[in-house]
mmCIF file of C-alpha atoms in Angstrom:
data_model
loop_
_atom_site.group_PDB
_atom_site.id
_atom_site.type_symbol
_atom_site.label_atom_id
_atom_site.label_comp_id
_atom_site.label_asym_id
_atom_site.label_seq_id
_atom_site.Cartn_x
_atom_site.Cartn_y
_atom_site.Cartn_z
ATOM 1 C CA MET F 1 15.693 -65.469 -55.107
ATOM 2 C CA GLU F 2 13.055 -67.521 -53.350
ATOM 3 C CA LEU F 3 14.979 -67.052 -50.081
ATOM 4 C CA HIS F 4 14.906 -63.316 -50.570
ATOM 5 C CA ALA F 5 11.128 -63.263 -51.094
ATOM 6 C CA GLU F 6 10.651 -65.351 -47.914
ATOM 7 C CA ILE F 7 12.810 -62.814 -45.915
ATOM 8 C CA GLN F 8 10.712 -59.960 -47.315
ATOM 9 C CA GLU F 9 7.527 -61.680 -46.351
ATOM 10 C CA VAL F 10 8.725 -62.292 -42.806
ATOM 11 C CA GLU F 11 9.866 -58.689 -42.477
ATOM 12 C CA LYS F 12 6.550 -57.482 -43.808
ATOM 13 C CA LYS F 13 4.585 -59.564 -41.256
ATOM 14 C CA ALA F 14 6.909 -58.350 -38.438
ATOM 15 C CA TYR F 15 6.384 -54.686 -39.575
ATOM 16 C CA ASP F 16 2.552 -55.118 -39.750
ATOM 17 C CA LYS F 17 2.571 -56.775 -36.310
ATOM 18 C CA ARG F 18 4.634 -53.959 -34.826
ATOM 19 C CA LEU F 19 2.508 -51.360 -36.503
ATOM 20 C CA LYS F 20 -0.707 -52.890 -34.948
ATOM 21 C CA LEU F 21 0.944 -53.008 -31.558
ATOM 22 C CA ASP F 22 2.007 -49.376 -31.864
ATOM 23 C CA GLU F 23 -1.553 -48.380 -32.862
ATOM 24 C CA LYS F 24 -2.989 -50.405 -30.010
ATOM 25 C CA TYR F 25 -0.579 -48.790 -27.572
ATOM 26 C CA ASP F 26 -1.248 -45.236 -28.944
ATOM 27 C CA LEU F 27 -5.053 -45.866 -28.636
ATOM 28 C CA GLU F 28 -4.725 -47.260 -25.101
ATOM 29 C CA THR F 29 -2.565 -44.271 -24.174
ATOM 30 C CA GLN F 30 -4.976 -41.817 -25.665
ATOM 31 C CA GLU F 31 -7.909 -43.463 -23.853
ATOM 32 C CA LYS F 32 -6.026 -43.258 -20.470
ATOM 33 C CA GLU F 33 -5.160 -39.656 -21.082
ATOM 34 C CA ILE F 34 -8.711 -38.817 -21.927
ATOM 35 C CA ALA F 35 -9.966 -40.683 -18.890
ATOM 36 C CA VAL F 36 -7.451 -38.832 -16.617
ATOM 37 C CA CYS F 37 -8.390 -35.488 -18.298
ATOM 38 C CA GLN F 38 -12.183 -36.257 -17.729
ATOM 39 C CA ARG F 39 -11.551 -37.108 -14.058
ATOM 40 C CA LYS F 40 -9.526 -33.917 -13.529
ATOM 41 C CA THR F 41 -12.233 -31.859 -15.230
ATOM 42 C CA LEU F 42 -14.974 -33.430 -13.026
ATOM 43 C CA THR F 43 -12.793 -32.935 -9.877
ATOM 44 C CA ARG F 44 -12.120 -29.311 -10.815
ATOM 45 C CA GLY F 45 -15.777 -28.725 -11.699
ATOM 46 C CA LEU F 46 -16.940 -30.091 -8.341
ATOM 47 C CA PHE F 47 -14.270 -27.964 -6.595
ATOM 48 C CA TYR F 48 -15.275 -24.815 -8.268
ATOM 49 C CA TYR F 49 -18.922 -25.485 -7.720
ATOM 50 C CA ARG F 50 -18.325 -25.894 -3.944
ATOM 51 C CA ARG F 51 -16.085 -22.900 -3.853
ATOM 52 C CA ASN F 52 -18.670 -20.816 -5.580
ATOM 53 C CA LYS F 53 -21.333 -21.821 -3.044
ATOM 54 C CA ILE F 54 -18.968 -20.572 -0.282
ATOM 55 C CA ILE F 55 -18.070 -17.458 -2.215
ATOM 56 C CA GLU F 56 -21.775 -16.516 -2.607
ATOM 57 C CA THR F 57 -21.925 -15.977 1.142
ATOM 58 C CA ILE F 58 -18.952 -13.571 1.202
ATOM 59 C CA PRO F 59 -19.881 -9.901 0.467
ATOM 60 C CA CYS F 60 -17.924 -8.344 -2.419
ATOM 61 C CA PHE F 61 -15.703 -11.334 -2.853
ATOM 62 C CA TRP F 62 -14.929 -10.863 -6.513
ATOM 63 C CA LEU F 63 -14.380 -7.182 -6.125
ATOM 64 C CA THR F 64 -11.944 -7.805 -3.343
ATOM 65 C CA ALA F 65 -10.155 -10.599 -5.234
ATOM 66 C CA PHE F 66 -9.952 -8.349 -8.381
ATOM 67 C CA LEU F 67 -8.567 -5.491 -6.457
ATOM 68 C CA GLY F 68 -6.154 -7.807 -4.685
ATOM 69 C CA HIS F 69 -4.668 -8.980 -8.056
ATOM 70 C CA TYR F 70 -1.367 -7.179 -8.860
ATOM 71 C CA ALA F 71 -2.336 -6.410 -12.468
ATOM 72 C CA LEU F 72 -6.139 -6.488 -12.632
ATOM 73 C CA GLY F 73 -6.873 -4.214 -9.608
ATOM 74 C CA VAL F 74 -5.297 -1.174 -11.247
ATOM 75 C CA LEU F 75 -7.823 -1.357 -14.110
ATOM 76 C CA LEU F 76 -10.884 -0.650 -12.005
ATOM 77 C CA SER F 77 -12.015 2.946 -11.529
ATOM 78 C CA GLU F 78 -14.173 3.946 -8.557
ATOM 79 C CA GLU F 79 -17.256 3.654 -10.684
ATOM 80 C CA ASP F 80 -16.234 0.189 -11.858
ATOM 81 C CA GLN F 81 -15.844 -0.830 -8.285
ATOM 82 C CA LYS F 82 -19.447 0.300 -7.534
ATOM 83 C CA ILE F 83 -20.598 -1.990 -10.366
ATOM 84 C CA PHE F 84 -18.461 -4.855 -9.119
ATOM 85 C CA ARG F 85 -20.182 -4.631 -5.792
ATOM 86 C CA THR F 86 -23.369 -5.907 -7.432
ATOM 87 C CA THR F 87 -21.654 -9.095 -8.623
ATOM 88 C CA GLU F 88 -23.240 -12.173 -7.135
ATOM 89 C CA ASP F 89 -20.941 -14.817 -8.455
ATOM 90 C CA ALA F 90 -18.557 -15.657 -11.304
ATOM 91 C CA GLU F 91 -18.252 -18.753 -13.609
ATOM 92 C CA TYR F 92 -15.779 -20.031 -16.131
ATOM 93 C CA TRP F 93 -16.180 -22.801 -18.684
ATOM 94 C CA HIS F 94 -14.764 -21.488 -21.978
ATOM 95 C CA THR F 95 -16.739 -18.391 -21.081
ATOM 96 C CA ILE F 96 -15.984 -15.822 -18.395
ATOM 97 C CA THR F 97 -19.276 -15.020 -16.748
ATOM 98 C CA PHE F 98 -20.088 -12.512 -14.033
ATOM 99 C CA ASN F 99 -23.585 -12.704 -12.656
ATOM 100 C CA PHE F 100 -25.088 -9.522 -11.191
ATOM 101 C CA ALA F 101 -27.857 -8.551 -8.884
ATOM 102 C CA GLU F 102 -30.338 -5.950 -10.081
ATOM 103 C CA ASN F 103 -28.386 -2.686 -10.312
ATOM 104 C CA PRO F 104 -28.777 0.951 -11.573
ATOM 105 C CA TYR F 105 -26.102 0.407 -14.181
ATOM 106 C CA PHE F 106 -27.284 -2.091 -16.811
ATOM 107 C CA GLY F 107 -30.108 -4.512 -17.408
ATOM 108 C CA ASN F 108 -28.030 -7.614 -18.078
ATOM 109 C CA GLU F 109 -28.272 -10.370 -15.406
ATOM 110 C CA SER F 110 -24.810 -11.542 -16.548
ATOM 111 C CA LEU F 111 -21.860 -10.276 -18.607
ATOM 112 C CA THR F 112 -19.861 -12.810 -20.674
ATOM 113 C CA LYS F 113 -16.491 -13.044 -22.484
ATOM 114 C CA LYS F 114 -16.448 -16.262 -24.654
ATOM 115 C CA LEU F 115 -13.513 -18.173 -25.926
ATOM 116 C CA VAL F 116 -14.180 -19.639 -29.366
ATOM 117 C CA TYR F 117 -11.645 -22.203 -30.672
ATOM 118 C CA THR F 118 -11.081 -22.054 -34.423
ATOM 119 C CA ASP F 119 -8.477 -23.324 -36.891
ATOM 120 C CA GLU F 120 -6.730 -20.025 -36.705
ATOM 121 C CA GLY F 121 -6.538 -20.163 -32.880
ATOM 122 C CA VAL F 122 -8.655 -18.815 -30.029
ATOM 123 C CA GLU F 123 -11.034 -15.895 -30.729
ATOM 124 C CA ILE F 124 -12.326 -14.051 -27.750
ATOM 125 C CA CYS F 125 -15.829 -12.613 -28.142
ATOM 126 C CA GLY F 126 -17.501 -10.094 -25.841
ATOM 127 C CA CYS F 127 -21.158 -9.286 -25.300
ATOM 128 C CA THR F 128 -23.432 -6.216 -25.519
ATOM 129 C CA ILE F 129 -24.091 -4.339 -22.291
ATOM 130 C CA ASN F 130 -27.588 -2.952 -22.009
ATOM 131 C CA TRP F 131 -26.650 0.236 -20.189
ATOM 132 C CA LYS F 132 -29.674 1.881 -18.491
ATOM 133 C CA ASP F 133 -30.752 5.094 -20.122
ATOM 134 C CA GLY F 134 -28.056 4.580 -22.849
ATOM 135 C CA LEU F 135 -25.337 5.550 -20.354
ATOM 136 C CA VAL F 136 -22.291 3.603 -19.182
ATOM 137 C CA ALA F 137 -20.127 3.970 -16.095
ATOM 138 C CA THR F 138 -16.932 5.996 -16.545
ATOM 139 C CA SER F 139 -13.913 6.517 -14.315
ATOM 140 C CA GLY F 140 -15.286 9.875 -13.245
ATOM 141 C CA ASN F 141 -18.208 10.658 -10.905
ATOM 142 C CA GLN F 142 -20.631 11.182 -13.835
ATOM 143 C CA HIS F 143 -21.846 8.993 -16.701
ATOM 144 C CA GLY F 144 -21.155 9.546 -20.380
ATOM 145 C CA LYS F 145 -22.366 8.274 -23.686
ATOM 146 C CA ARG F 146 -20.743 4.997 -24.784
ATOM 147 C CA GLY F 147 -18.561 4.978 -21.720
ATOM 148 C CA TYR F 148 -16.568 8.121 -22.365
ATOM 149 C CA ALA F 149 -16.408 10.848 -19.675
ATOM 150 C CA ALA F 150 -15.261 14.439 -20.210
ATOM 151 C CA ASP F 151 -11.639 13.302 -19.581
ATOM 152 C CA GLY F 152 -11.924 10.586 -22.143
ATOM 153 C CA ASP F 153 -11.568 7.667 -19.782
ATOM 154 C CA THR F 154 -13.624 4.544 -20.329
ATOM 155 C CA SER F 155 -15.234 1.952 -18.000
ATOM 156 C CA PHE F 156 -13.441 -1.372 -17.581
ATOM 157 C CA PHE F 157 -16.731 -3.070 -18.226
ATOM 158 C CA ALA F 158 -17.332 -1.289 -21.546
ATOM 159 C CA MET F 159 -13.763 -2.025 -22.699
ATOM 160 C CA PHE F 160 -13.556 -5.631 -21.535
ATOM 161 C CA PHE F 161 -17.016 -7.054 -22.288
ATOM 162 C CA GLU F 162 -17.999 -4.924 -25.299
ATOM 163 C CA ARG F 163 -16.195 -5.009 -28.548
ATOM 164 C CA ASP F 164 -13.420 -2.336 -28.846
ATOM 165 C CA ASP F 165 -10.996 -3.061 -31.592
ATOM 166 C CA ALA F 166 -8.482 -0.399 -30.498
ATOM 167 C CA LEU F 167 -8.139 -2.141 -27.193
ATOM 168 C CA LYS F 168 -8.841 -5.760 -28.249
ATOM 169 C CA GLY F 169 -5.324 -7.011 -27.894
ATOM 170 C CA VAL F 170 -4.845 -5.582 -24.339
ATOM 171 C CA TYR F 171 -8.204 -6.833 -23.066
ATOM 172 C CA ASP F 172 -7.748 -10.301 -24.655
ATOM 173 C CA GLU F 173 -4.625 -10.465 -22.502
ATOM 174 C CA VAL F 174 -6.658 -9.336 -19.489
ATOM 175 C CA ALA F 175 -9.127 -12.166 -20.287
ATOM 176 C CA LYS F 176 -6.252 -14.699 -20.235
ATOM 177 C CA VAL F 177 -5.003 -13.331 -16.859
ATOM 178 C CA ILE F 178 -8.515 -13.803 -15.432
ATOM 179 C CA ILE F 179 -8.769 -17.378 -16.786
ATOM 180 C CA ASP F 180 -5.211 -18.533 -15.967
ATOM 181 C CA ASP F 181 -4.533 -16.714 -12.733
ATOM 182 C CA LEU F 182 -7.466 -14.946 -11.047
ATOM 183 C CA TRP F 183 -10.001 -17.713 -11.516
ATOM 184 C CA PRO F 184 -7.892 -20.608 -10.073
ATOM 185 C CA ASN F 185 -6.298 -18.468 -7.440
ATOM 186 C CA ALA F 186 -9.263 -16.265 -6.442
ATOM 187 C CA THR F 187 -9.010 -17.007 -2.697
ATOM 188 C CA LYS F 188 -5.317 -16.127 -2.706
ATOM 189 C CA TYR F 189 -5.982 -12.740 -4.206
ATOM 190 C CA TYR F 190 -8.995 -12.204 -1.938
ATOM 191 C CA VAL F 191 -6.649 -12.357 1.023
ATOM 192 C CA ASN F 192 -3.812 -10.742 -1.181
ATOM 193 C CA GLY F 193 -1.340 -13.495 -0.372
ATOM 194 C CA ASN F 194 2.367 -12.913 0.354
ATOM 195 C CA PHE F 195 4.996 -12.913 -2.425
ATOM 196 C CA THR F 196 8.748 -13.433 -2.493
ATOM 197 C CA ASP F 197 10.943 -10.465 -3.500
ATOM 198 C CA GLU F 198 11.555 -11.985 -6.899
ATOM 199 C CA GLU F 199 7.787 -12.454 -7.407
ATOM 200 C CA GLU F 200 7.122 -8.877 -6.422
ATOM 201 C CA VAL F 201 9.745 -7.632 -8.939
ATOM 202 C CA ALA F 202 8.161 -9.673 -11.697
ATOM 203 C CA ILE F 203 4.697 -8.652 -10.676
ATOM 204 C CA GLU F 204 5.583 -5.009 -10.716
ATOM 205 C CA GLU F 205 7.046 -5.301 -14.240
ATOM 206 C CA ASP F 206 3.856 -7.066 -15.450
ATOM 207 C CA CYS F 207 1.704 -4.431 -13.765
ATOM 208 C CA GLN F 208 3.591 -1.547 -15.384
ATOM 209 C CA TYR F 209 3.433 -3.281 -18.819
ATOM 210 C CA LEU F 210 -0.400 -3.713 -18.563
ATOM 211 C CA LEU F 211 -0.782 -0.148 -17.494
ATOM 212 C CA SER F 212 1.362 1.262 -20.200
ATOM 213 C CA CYS F 213 -0.489 -0.803 -22.848
ATOM 214 C CA CYS F 214 -3.811 0.520 -21.616
ATOM 215 C CA GLU F 215 -2.605 4.135 -21.597
ATOM 216 C CA ASP F 216 -1.017 3.797 -25.055
ATOM 217 C CA ARG F 217 -4.228 2.444 -26.564
ATOM 218 C CA ARG F 218 -6.309 5.167 -24.949
ATOM 219 C CA ILE F 219 -4.300 7.944 -26.451
#
């Protein structure tokens, strides 16, 4: 009986020691991962800062990159492209931000799409566009109230940045495409880089899907 108690005591001490070593290892691993993540974040931040400084010297960079993207370019009307020409630069840090020069379309110096992380997941929040004279750009040659022209089409800017529950799902996906693809690969889309045949097929399918979603939600 006494021997059994001694064995249990030894096993308990060994277990406690192993548990402490595991906790120490996990803590050290977490600290290393955090340090690596912080270094990567700093490096990316410096890279994007320098890239933005170069982009600022290139006329219509973000319009060209947007139009060069296989899925995003098809979402811009001629009127949207005119607005995009006034874009001075773009930023992303949990918020998509497009900064604009003074223009005849709206009074905002910047338009934002913010990612809010909650227990339920990621909520994407838009902003209010202060359209001049209460009008917003449409896909036609004229302007209409709340972004709707005579043919019923709506400006990309009104749908993407302002709250539109009917199109929320589609334009939340557009936000993810901007964050995950356009933003890190902006220079590639600016020059409209080459793709393999397999990539072109996949790209065409994605493009058709996005277009069909937008058309379905507009009906």
